[in-house]
PDB file of C-alpha atoms in Angstrom:
ATOM      1  CA  VAL Z  27      30.699-102.455  65.031  1.00 32.00           C
ATOM      2  CA  VAL Z  28      32.375 -99.900  62.799  1.00 33.00           C
ATOM      3  CA  TYR Z  29      36.123-100.049  62.828  1.00 30.00           C
ATOM      4  CA  GLN Z  30      36.615 -98.976  59.231  1.00 35.00           C
ATOM      5  CA  GLY Z  31      39.617 -96.737  58.778  1.00 36.00           C
ATOM      6  CA  VAL Z  32      40.966 -97.282  62.285  1.00 35.00           C
ATOM      7  CA  GLY Z  33      44.243 -98.642  60.964  1.00 34.00           C
ATOM      8  CA  VAL Z  34      44.794 -95.543  58.864  1.00 36.00           C
ATOM      9  CA  VAL Z  35      43.995 -93.263  61.787  1.00 38.00           C
ATOM     10  CA  HIS Z  36      46.352 -95.349  63.964  1.00 39.00           C
ATOM     11  CA  GLU Z  37      49.345 -94.385  61.853  1.00 36.00           C
ATOM     12  CA  ARG Z  38      48.304 -90.784  61.452  1.00 40.00           C
ATOM     13  CA  GLU Z  39      47.630 -90.264  65.136  1.00 43.00           C
ATOM     14  CA  ARG Z  40      50.750 -91.949  66.476  1.00 42.00           C
ATOM     15  CA  LEU Z  41      52.495 -88.671  67.321  1.00 40.00           C
ATOM     16  CA  ARG Z  42      49.569 -86.935  69.009  1.00 54.00           C
ATOM     17  CA  GLU Z  43      49.832 -85.539  72.531  1.00 58.00           C
ATOM     18  CA  PRO Z  44      49.309 -88.307  75.140  1.00 58.00           C
ATOM     19  CA  ASN Z  45      46.718 -86.307  77.086  1.00 73.00           C
ATOM     20  CA  GLU Z  46      44.698 -85.497  73.966  1.00 75.00           C
ATOM     21  CA  LEU Z  47      42.426 -88.505  74.434  1.00 78.00           C
ATOM     22  CA  LYS Z  48      41.747 -87.484  78.023  1.00 81.00           C
ATOM     23  CA  GLY Z  49      40.728 -83.979  76.941  1.00 84.00           C
ATOM     24  CA  PHE Z  50      38.582 -85.380  74.154  1.00 86.00           C
ATOM     25  CA  ASN Z  51      36.835 -87.789  76.518  1.00 85.00           C
ATOM     26  CA  GLU Z  52      36.161 -85.081  79.091  1.00 87.00           C
ATOM     27  CA  ALA Z  53      34.691 -82.702  76.505  1.00 88.00           C
ATOM     28  CA  VAL Z  54      32.871 -85.062  74.186  1.00 89.00           C
ATOM     29  CA  LEU Z  55      31.658 -88.055  76.217  1.00 88.00           C
ATOM     30  CA  PRO Z  56      29.188 -85.954  78.263  1.00 91.00           C
ATOM     31  CA  HIS Z  57      27.378 -85.368  74.945  1.00 94.00           C
ATOM     32  CA  LEU Z  58      27.307 -89.008  73.918  1.00 94.00           C
ATOM     33  CA  ASP Z  59      23.617 -89.349  74.835  1.00 95.00           C
ATOM     34  CA  ALA Z  60      22.751 -86.351  72.632  1.00 96.00           C
ATOM     35  CA  ALA Z  61      24.807 -87.857  69.809  1.00 97.00           C
ATOM     36  CA  TYR Z  62      23.139 -91.239  70.207  1.00 97.00           C
ATOM     37  CA  ASN Z  63      19.662 -89.721  70.465  1.00 97.00           C
ATOM     38  CA  LEU Z  64      20.107 -87.847  67.191  1.00 97.00           C
ATOM     39  CA  ALA Z  65      21.590 -90.902  65.464  1.00 97.00           C
ATOM     40  CA  ARG Z  66      18.833 -93.152  66.829  1.00 97.00           C
ATOM     41  CA  TRP Z  67      16.060 -90.895  65.518  1.00 96.00           C
ATOM     42  CA  LEU Z  68      17.784 -90.483  62.162  1.00 96.00           C
ATOM     43  CA  THR Z  69      18.484 -94.186  61.615  1.00 95.00           C
ATOM     44  CA  ARG Z  70      15.403 -95.447  63.527  1.00 93.00           C
ATOM     45  CA  ASN Z  71      17.466 -98.445  64.618  1.00 92.00           C
ATOM     46  CA  ASP Z  72      19.617 -99.186  67.711  1.00 93.00           C
ATOM     47  CA  GLN Z  73      22.529-100.950  66.031  1.00 93.00           C
ATOM     48  CA  ASP Z  74      22.730 -98.526  63.109  1.00 95.00           C
ATOM     49  CA  ALA Z  75      22.665 -95.631  65.562  1.00 96.00           C
ATOM     50  CA  GLU Z  76      25.582 -97.137  67.505  1.00 94.00           C
ATOM     51  CA  ASP Z  77      27.558 -97.604  64.293  1.00 94.00           C
ATOM     52  CA  VAL Z  78      26.912 -94.004  63.223  1.00 96.00           C
ATOM     53  CA  VAL Z  79      27.898 -92.625  66.649  1.00 96.00           C
ATOM     54  CA  GLN Z  80      31.060 -94.705  66.779  1.00 93.00           C
ATOM     55  CA  GLU Z  81      32.116 -93.619  63.307  1.00 93.00           C
ATOM     56  CA  ALA Z  82      31.201 -90.002  64.126  1.00 95.00           C
ATOM     57  CA  SER Z  83      33.246 -90.133  67.333  1.00 93.00           C
ATOM     58  CA  LEU Z  84      36.295 -91.386  65.472  1.00 91.00           C
ATOM     59  CA  ARG Z  85      35.863 -88.549  62.995  1.00 92.00           C
ATOM     60  CA  ALA Z  86      35.434 -86.099  65.878  1.00 92.00           C
ATOM     61  CA  PHE Z  87      38.650 -87.332  67.499  1.00 89.00           C
ATOM     62  CA  LYS Z  88      40.449 -86.998  64.205  1.00 88.00           C
ATOM     63  CA  TYR Z  89      39.509 -83.298  64.024  1.00 87.00           C
ATOM     64  CA  TRP Z  90      39.613 -82.663  67.776  1.00 85.00           C
ATOM     65  CA  LYS Z  91      42.903 -80.777  67.720  1.00 81.00           C
ATOM     66  CA  GLY Z  92      41.480 -78.247  65.278  1.00 81.00           C
ATOM     67  CA  PHE Z  93      38.307 -77.653  67.294  1.00 82.00           C
ATOM     68  CA  SER Z  94      38.386 -74.249  68.962  1.00 77.00           C
ATOM     69  CA  GLY Z  95      34.738 -73.672  69.929  1.00 71.00           C
ATOM     70  CA  ARG Z  96      33.482 -73.449  73.502  1.00 75.00           C
ATOM     71  CA  ASP Z  97      30.535 -75.812  73.246  1.00 84.00           C
ATOM     72  CA  CYS Z  98      31.350 -79.041  71.502  1.00 90.00           C
ATOM     73  CA  ARG Z  99      27.776 -80.417  71.554  1.00 94.00           C
ATOM     74  CA  PRO Z 100      26.617 -78.707  68.317  1.00 94.00           C
ATOM     75  CA  TRP Z 101      29.972 -79.566  66.743  1.00 94.00           C
ATOM     76  CA  LEU Z 102      29.568 -83.227  67.660  1.00 95.00           C
ATOM     77  CA  LEU Z 103      25.927 -83.286  66.537  1.00 97.00           C
ATOM     78  CA  ALA Z 104      26.921 -81.808  63.169  1.00 96.00           C
ATOM     79  CA  ILE Z 105      29.481 -84.611  62.767  1.00 96.00           C
ATOM     80  CA  VAL Z 106      26.866 -87.207  63.736  1.00 97.00           C
ATOM     81  CA  ARG Z 107      24.475 -85.756  61.174  1.00 97.00           C
ATOM     82  CA  ASN Z 108      27.107 -85.711  58.420  1.00 96.00           C
ATOM     83  CA  THR Z 109      28.162 -89.246  59.306  1.00 96.00           C
ATOM     84  CA  PHE Z 110      24.541 -90.353  59.046  1.00 96.00           C
ATOM     85  CA  TYR Z 111      24.192 -88.925  55.537  1.00 94.00           C
ATOM     86  CA  SER Z 112      27.495 -90.567  54.503  1.00 94.00           C
ATOM     87  CA  TRP Z 113      26.167 -93.819  55.977  1.00 93.00           C
ATOM     88  CA  LEU Z 114      22.994 -93.430  53.884  1.00 90.00           C
ATOM     89  CA  ARG Z 115      25.003 -92.791  50.736  1.00 89.00           C
ATOM     90  CA  GLU Z 116      27.170 -95.864  51.347  1.00 87.00           C
ATOM     91  CA  ARG Z 117      23.983 -97.903  51.396  1.00 83.00           C
ATOM     92  CA  SER Z 118      22.585 -96.093  48.359  1.00 72.00           C
ATOM     93  CA  VAL Z 119      19.543 -95.101  50.362  1.00 69.00           C
ATOM     94  CA  GLN Z 120      17.749 -91.976  49.212  1.00 66.00           C
ATOM     95  CA  PRO Z 121      16.182 -90.146  52.148  1.00 64.00           C
ATOM     96  CA  GLU Z 122      12.660 -88.895  51.649  1.00 63.00           C
ATOM     97  CA  LEU Z 123      13.376 -85.176  51.290  1.00 62.00           C
ATOM     98  CA  THR Z 124      10.781 -82.477  51.081  1.00 65.00           C
ATOM     99  CA  GLU Z 125      10.869 -79.171  49.285  1.00 61.00           C
ATOM    100  CA  ASP Z 126      11.848 -76.526  51.808  1.00 62.00           C
ATOM    101  CA  GLY Z 127       9.706 -73.429  51.795  1.00 53.00           C
ATOM    102  CA  GLN Z 128       6.619 -75.203  50.517  1.00 55.00           C
ATOM    103  CA  VAL Z 129       3.539 -75.001  52.680  1.00 49.00           C
ATOM    104  CA  ASP Z 130       1.985 -78.331  53.520  1.00 54.00           C
ATOM    105  CA  ASP Z 131      -1.615 -78.821  52.592  1.00 48.00           C
ATOM    106  CA  VAL Z 132      -2.781 -79.384  56.126  1.00 51.00           C
ATOM    107  CA  ASP Z 133      -5.948 -78.046  57.648  1.00 51.00           C
ATOM    108  CA  ASP Z 134      -5.085 -74.832  59.521  1.00 53.00           C
ATOM    109  CA  ASP Z 135      -8.132 -74.864  61.703  1.00 52.00           C
ATOM    110  CA  ILE Z 136      -7.904 -78.090  63.671  1.00 53.00           C
ATOM    111  CA  PRO Z 137     -10.707 -77.911  66.253  1.00 52.00           C
ATOM    112  CA  ASN Z 138      -9.463 -76.714  69.621  1.00 62.00           C
ATOM    113  CA  PRO Z 139     -10.423 -79.888  71.560  1.00 65.00           C
ATOM    114  CA  GLU Z 140      -7.740 -81.651  69.493  1.00 73.00           C
ATOM    115  CA  THR Z 141      -5.230 -79.981  71.798  1.00 78.00           C
ATOM    116  CA  VAL Z 142      -6.313 -82.509  74.419  1.00 76.00           C
ATOM    117  CA  LEU Z 143      -5.590 -85.395  72.045  1.00 78.00           C
ATOM    118  CA  ILE Z 144      -2.113 -84.025  71.342  1.00 79.00           C
ATOM    119  CA  GLN Z 145      -1.423 -83.397  75.013  1.00 76.00           C
ATOM    120  CA  ASN Z 146      -2.528 -86.928  75.961  1.00 76.00           C
ATOM    121  CA  ALA Z 147      -0.837 -88.800  73.116  1.00 79.00           C
ATOM    122  CA  ASP Z 148       0.988 -91.827  74.496  1.00 85.00           C
ATOM    123  CA  ARG Z 149       4.634 -92.679  73.878  1.00 88.00           C
ATOM    124  CA  GLU Z 150       3.955 -95.322  71.229  1.00 89.00           C
ATOM    125  CA  LEU Z 151       1.817 -92.960  69.165  1.00 90.00           C
ATOM    126  CA  LEU Z 152       4.343 -90.133  69.465  1.00 92.00           C
ATOM    127  CA  MET Z 153       7.162 -92.453  68.368  1.00 93.00           C
ATOM    128  CA  ALA Z 154       5.132 -93.519  65.340  1.00 94.00           C
ATOM    129  CA  ALA Z 155       4.356 -89.887  64.489  1.00 94.00           C
ATOM    130  CA  LEU Z 156       8.020 -88.857  64.734  1.00 95.00           C
ATOM    131  CA  GLU Z 157       9.272 -91.840  62.753  1.00 95.00           C
ATOM    132  CA  ASP Z 158       6.759 -91.010  60.037  1.00 95.00           C
ATOM    133  CA  LEU Z 159       8.358 -87.590  59.449  1.00 96.00           C
ATOM    134  CA  PRO Z 160      10.770 -87.001  56.549  1.00 96.00           C
ATOM    135  CA  VAL Z 161      14.328 -87.158  57.857  1.00 95.00           C
ATOM    136  CA  GLU Z 162      15.134 -83.430  57.715  1.00 95.00           C
ATOM    137  CA  PHE Z 163      11.935 -82.608  59.616  1.00 97.00           C
ATOM    138  CA  ARG Z 164      12.746 -85.321  62.153  1.00 97.00           C
ATOM    139  CA  GLU Z 165      16.231 -83.957  62.802  1.00 97.00           C
ATOM    140  CA  ALA Z 166      14.838 -80.424  63.278  1.00 97.00           C
ATOM    141  CA  ILE Z 167      12.299 -81.669  65.845  1.00 97.00           C
ATOM    142  CA  VAL Z 168      14.879 -83.787  67.703  1.00 97.00           C
ATOM    143  CA  LEU Z 169      17.377 -80.919  67.886  1.00 97.00           C
ATOM    144  CA  ARG Z 170      14.734 -78.410  69.017  1.00 97.00           C
ATOM    145  CA  GLU Z 171      12.351 -80.401  71.224  1.00 96.00           C
ATOM    146  CA  MET Z 172      14.715 -82.971  72.724  1.00 95.00           C
ATOM    147  CA  GLU Z 173      18.061 -81.185  72.731  1.00 95.00           C
ATOM    148  CA  GLY Z 174      16.594 -77.698  73.217  1.00 95.00           C
ATOM    149  CA  LEU Z 175      18.943 -76.085  70.719  1.00 97.00           C
ATOM    150  CA  PRO Z 176      18.284 -72.547  69.445  1.00 97.00           C
ATOM    151  CA  TYR Z 177      17.450 -72.052  65.778  1.00 97.00           C
ATOM    152  CA  LYS Z 178      20.935 -70.680  65.026  1.00 96.00           C
ATOM    153  CA  GLU Z 179      22.669 -73.843  66.250  1.00 96.00           C
ATOM    154  CA  ILE Z 180      20.186 -76.084  64.420  1.00 97.00           C
ATOM    155  CA  ALA Z 181      20.882 -74.088  61.255  1.00 97.00           C
ATOM    156  CA  ASP Z 182      24.647 -74.501  61.752  1.00 95.00           C
ATOM    157  CA  ILE Z 183      24.315 -78.239  62.366  1.00 96.00           C
ATOM    158  CA  ALA Z 184      22.062 -78.814  59.353  1.00 96.00           C
ATOM    159  CA  GLY Z 185      23.999 -76.371  57.161  1.00 95.00           C
ATOM    160  CA  VAL Z 186      20.876 -74.425  56.168  1.00 96.00           C
ATOM    161  CA  PRO Z 187      19.614 -70.850  56.728  1.00 97.00           C
ATOM    162  CA  ILE Z 188      17.581 -70.082  59.880  1.00 96.00           C
ATOM    163  CA  GLY Z 189      14.523 -69.488  57.688  1.00 95.00           C
ATOM    164  CA  THR Z 190      14.749 -73.090  56.512  1.00 96.00           C
ATOM    165  CA  VAL Z 191      14.904 -74.304  60.114  1.00 97.00           C
ATOM    166  CA  MET Z 192      11.767 -72.278  60.904  1.00 96.00           C
ATOM    167  CA  SER Z 193       9.996 -73.681  57.880  1.00 95.00           C
ATOM    168  CA  ARG Z 194      10.998 -77.274  58.688  1.00 97.00           C
ATOM    169  CA  LEU Z 195       9.906 -76.967  62.313  1.00 97.00           C
ATOM    170  CA  ALA Z 196       6.564 -75.422  61.397  1.00 96.00           C
ATOM    171  CA  ARG Z 197       5.831 -78.084  58.796  1.00 96.00           C
ATOM    172  CA  ALA Z 198       7.051 -80.914  61.004  1.00 97.00           C
ATOM    173  CA  ARG Z 199       4.835 -79.794  63.879  1.00 96.00           C
ATOM    174  CA  LYS Z 200       1.829 -79.485  61.628  1.00 94.00           C
ATOM    175  CA  ARG Z 201       2.380 -83.026  60.363  1.00 95.00           C
ATOM    176  CA  LEU Z 202       2.798 -84.325  63.906  1.00 95.00           C
ATOM    177  CA  GLN Z 203      -0.406 -82.625  65.053  1.00 93.00           C
ATOM    178  CA  THR Z 204      -2.334 -84.050  62.116  1.00 91.00           C
ATOM    179  CA  PHE Z 205      -0.916 -87.555  62.678  1.00 92.00           C
ATOM    180  CA  LEU Z 206      -1.744 -87.471  66.383  1.00 90.00           C
ATOM    181  CA  THR Z 207      -5.249 -86.083  66.012  1.00 87.00           C
ATOM    182  CA  ASN Z 208      -6.111 -88.506  63.205  1.00 86.00           C
ATOM    183  CA  ALA Z 209      -4.688 -91.550  64.980  1.00 82.00           C
ATOM    184  CA  ALA Z 210      -5.836 -90.961  68.547  1.00 64.00           C
ATOM    185  CA  PRO Z 211      -8.952 -92.814  69.639  1.00 63.00           C
ATOM    186  CA  ARG Z 212     -11.883 -90.460  69.773  1.00 52.00           C
ATOM    187  CA  ASN Z 213     -13.138 -91.758  73.103  1.00 44.00           C
ATOM    188  CA  ARG Z 214     -10.228 -90.021  74.835  1.00 49.00           C
ATOM    189  CA  LEU Z 215     -11.751 -86.599  74.224  1.00 44.00           C
TER     190      LEU Z 215
ATOM    191  CA  MET M  26      -8.520 -68.348  58.776  1.00 47.00           C
ATOM    192  CA  THR M  27      -5.023 -67.127  58.050  1.00 62.00           C
ATOM    193  CA  CYS M  28      -3.097 -64.113  59.300  1.00 83.00           C
ATOM    194  CA  GLU M  29       0.517 -63.019  58.988  1.00 85.00           C
ATOM    195  CA  THR M  30       1.200 -63.617  62.664  1.00 89.00           C
ATOM    196  CA  LYS M  31       0.750 -67.371  62.134  1.00 91.00           C
ATOM    197  CA  ASN M  32       4.180 -67.478  60.513  1.00 91.00           C
ATOM    198  CA  LEU M  33       5.730 -66.237  63.768  1.00 94.00           C
ATOM    199  CA  LEU M  34       3.955 -68.536  66.214  1.00 96.00           C
ATOM    200  CA  ASN M  35       6.569 -71.319  66.172  1.00 97.00           C
ATOM    201  CA  ALA M  36       9.370 -68.823  66.826  1.00 97.00           C
ATOM    202  CA  TYR M  37       7.231 -67.189  69.539  1.00 97.00           C
ATOM    203  CA  VAL M  38       6.562 -70.483  71.328  1.00 97.00           C
ATOM    204  CA  ASP M  39      10.243 -71.445  70.990  1.00 97.00           C
ATOM    205  CA  GLY M  40      11.331 -68.179  72.622  1.00 96.00           C
ATOM    206  CA  GLU M  41      13.203 -67.143  69.491  1.00 97.00           C
ATOM    207  CA  LEU M  42      11.647 -63.663  69.254  1.00 96.00           C
ATOM    208  CA  ASP M  43      13.132 -60.727  71.131  1.00 95.00           C
ATOM    209  CA  SER M  44      10.829 -58.379  73.039  1.00 93.00           C
ATOM    210  CA  ALA M  45      10.351 -56.160  69.981  1.00 94.00           C
ATOM    211  CA  GLY M  46       9.216 -59.220  68.058  1.00 93.00           C
ATOM    212  CA  SER M  47       7.145 -60.932  70.726  1.00 95.00           C
ATOM    213  CA  LEU M  48       5.127 -57.905  71.925  1.00 95.00           C
ATOM    214  CA  PRO M  49       3.110 -57.564  68.672  1.00 94.00           C
ATOM    215  CA  VAL M  50       2.482 -61.329  68.700  1.00 96.00           C
ATOM    216  CA  GLU M  51       1.196 -61.182  72.265  1.00 96.00           C
ATOM    217  CA  ALA M  52      -1.034 -58.246  71.371  1.00 95.00           C
ATOM    218  CA  HIS M  53      -2.376 -60.176  68.388  1.00 95.00           C
ATOM    219  CA  LEU M  54      -3.034 -63.263  70.508  1.00 95.00           C
ATOM    220  CA  GLN M  55      -5.331 -61.239  72.763  1.00 95.00           C
ATOM    221  CA  ALA M  56      -7.682 -60.769  69.830  1.00 94.00           C
ATOM    222  CA  CYS M  57      -7.201 -63.826  67.568  1.00 95.00           C
ATOM    223  CA  VAL M  58      -8.844 -67.062  68.700  1.00 93.00           C
ATOM    224  CA  SER M  59      -7.375 -69.027  65.792  1.00 92.00           C
ATOM    225  CA  CYS M  60      -3.791 -68.084  66.707  1.00 94.00           C
ATOM    226  CA  GLN M  61      -4.520 -68.754  70.388  1.00 95.00           C
ATOM    227  CA  SER M  62      -5.529 -72.300  69.419  1.00 93.00           C
ATOM    228  CA  ASP M  63      -2.371 -72.704  67.344  1.00 94.00           C
ATOM    229  CA  VAL M  64      -0.215 -71.665  70.289  1.00 96.00           C
ATOM    230  CA  GLU M  65      -2.069 -74.090  72.582  1.00 94.00           C
ATOM    231  CA  ARG M  66      -1.478 -76.962  70.160  1.00 93.00           C
ATOM    232  CA  LEU M  67       2.192 -76.087  69.710  1.00 95.00           C
ATOM    233  CA  ARG M  68       2.671 -76.063  73.475  1.00 95.00           C
ATOM    234  CA  ALA M  69       0.695 -79.283  73.876  1.00 93.00           C
ATOM    235  CA  LEU M  70       2.874 -80.989  71.271  1.00 94.00           C
ATOM    236  CA  SER M  71       6.072 -79.749  72.874  1.00 94.00           C
ATOM    237  CA  SER M  72       4.915 -80.956  76.320  1.00 93.00           C
ATOM    238  CA  ALA M  73       3.873 -84.341  74.925  1.00 92.00           C
ATOM    239  CA  ILE M  74       7.313 -84.877  73.353  1.00 93.00           C
ATOM    240  CA  LYS M  75       9.133 -83.779  76.507  1.00 89.00           C
ATOM    241  CA  ASN M  76       6.913 -85.744  78.911  1.00 85.00           C
ATOM    242  CA  ASN M  77       7.097 -89.082  77.126  1.00 82.00           C
ATOM    243  CA  ALA M  78      10.760 -89.918  77.555  1.00 85.00           C
ATOM    244  CA  LEU M  79      11.377 -89.971  73.831  1.00 92.00           C
ATOM    245  CA  ARG M  80      15.061 -89.156  74.200  1.00 93.00           C
ATOM    246  CA  PHE M  81      17.215 -92.248  73.684  1.00 94.00           C
ATOM    247  CA  LYS M  82      20.242 -92.817  75.906  1.00 93.00           C
ATOM    248  CA  ALA M  83      23.470 -94.392  74.757  1.00 92.00           C
ATOM    249  CA  LEU M  84      24.045 -97.875  76.164  1.00 89.00           C
ATOM    250  CA  PRO M  85      27.179 -98.425  78.300  1.00 87.00           C
ATOM    251  CA  ARG M  86      28.531-100.823  75.658  1.00 87.00           C
ATOM    252  CA  LEU M  87      28.670 -97.951  73.158  1.00 88.00           C
ATOM    253  CA  LYS M  88      30.926 -95.992  75.477  1.00 83.00           C
ATOM    254  CA  ARG M  89      33.117 -99.061  76.018  1.00 82.00           C
ATOM    255  CA  ASN M  90      33.359 -99.769  72.278  1.00 83.00           C
ATOM    256  CA  LEU M  91      34.076 -96.134  71.618  1.00 83.00           C
ATOM    257  CA  ASN M  92      36.901 -95.998  74.136  1.00 77.00           C
ATOM    258  CA  SER M  93      38.409 -99.149  72.648  1.00 82.00           C
ATOM    259  CA  ALA M  94      38.205 -97.800  69.106  1.00 80.00           C
ATOM    260  CA  ILE M  95      39.753 -94.472  70.102  1.00 78.00           C
ATOM    261  CA  ARG M  96      42.510 -96.210  72.093  1.00 76.00           C
ATOM    262  CA  VAL M  97      43.368 -98.188  68.969  1.00 77.00           C
ATOM    263  CA  ALA M  98      43.464 -94.916  67.081  1.00 69.00           C
ATOM    264  CA  ASN M  99      45.562 -93.227  69.752  1.00 65.00           C
ATOM    265  CA  PRO M 100      48.117 -95.602  71.288  1.00 64.00           C
ATOM    266  CA  ASP M 101      49.519 -94.402  74.589  1.00 60.00           C
ATOM    267  CA  ARG M 102      53.173 -93.682  73.810  1.00 51.00           C
ATOM    268  CA  LYS M 103      54.065 -93.371  77.512  1.00 54.00           C
ATOM    269  CA  SER M 104      52.789 -96.869  78.375  1.00 51.00           C
ATOM    270  CA  SER M 105      54.410 -98.229  75.267  1.00 50.00           C
ATOM    271  CA  PHE M 106      57.738 -96.627  76.270  1.00 50.00           C
ATOM    272  CA  LEU M 107      57.511 -98.041  79.811  1.00 51.00           C
ATOM    273  CA  ARG M 108      56.739-101.521  78.495  1.00 54.00           C
ATOM    274  CA  TRP M 109      59.823-101.377  76.245  1.00 54.00           C
ATOM    275  CA  SER M 110      61.937-100.061  79.132  1.00 59.00           C
ATOM    276  CA  TRP M 111      60.929-103.038  81.293  1.00 60.00           C
ATOM    277  CA  ALA M 112      61.542-105.462  78.458  1.00 62.00           C
ATOM    278  CA  SER M 113      64.995-103.941  77.849  1.00 65.00           C
ATOM    279  CA  ALA M 114      65.891-104.155  81.535  1.00 68.00           C
ATOM    280  CA  VAL M 115      64.856-107.822  81.761  1.00 69.00           C
ATOM    281  CA  ALA M 116      66.746-108.682  78.570  1.00 71.00           C
ATOM    282  CA  SER M 117      69.883-106.900  79.823  1.00 72.00           C
ATOM    283  CA  THR M 118      69.737-108.789  83.136  1.00 74.00           C
ATOM    284  CA  ILE M 119      69.440-112.129  81.331  1.00 74.00           C
ATOM    285  CA  VAL M 120      72.407-111.276  79.108  1.00 72.00           C
ATOM    286  CA  VAL M 121      74.514-110.274  82.150  1.00 72.00           C
ATOM    287  CA  ILE M 122      73.621-113.507  83.964  1.00 75.00           C
ATOM    288  CA  LEU M 123      74.398-115.644  80.909  1.00 72.00           C
ATOM    289  CA  LEU M 124      77.731-113.910  80.282  1.00 72.00           C
ATOM    290  CA  GLY M 125      78.665-113.875  83.975  1.00 67.00           C
TER     291      GLY M 125
END
């Protein structure tokens, strides 16, 4: 459980409005599942995801008074993402990054019957395919396919241009399709 | 086979193109079997991800831990004031009784 820095925040926050926590809870807690889902896919681990979300929530509360947007979900997800990368740096883990804008060397003309393999892929295979993606591709897929966010919000969360989001999604999907069609048993065709 | 429209297929499937952008793609799809297949696969992949419950949900303990951590970070001054008021009242009563 991450409680780092709580003592410092305790002193700093002593004079805050009493109903501030209530407002924060009402606005932010409905998005806790989205925050956890992103953290879980980024860390690929339950406990690490909980630690990242808890730390991110404390950071979010710290900056809550300055938040003026209407929809706090992308704001919270951006904090979760930034917390995750801080968490990686603290552990001196280098994420496997790819070069944005490069086209993957993947066969463009996958035979059409492979659509059936993709459509029928089971949960275990899909999880393996997603976990196999480089982290910035994984976050793009999670934010688009699971959270249904538009490209603009994904770009804001990841701090990259929309063109980079498009490139990451296209490359991530191509990798997923290749993984699924190569791994699926042929007798399911 | 490659064609320029392929670069737009992800945005088309994601509903990110406006009508001016999507109409030429739809016209192209009528004639291009390769791009039709790409769109089918993109939609199949999207459906597979959505239909397989791949979205993780936060456990109740996370919410409990979170509330505790935030409460530590944001002590309720009102409750704290009331507790001190009660303590002061009790102490005053004891002093009055002892002196009386």
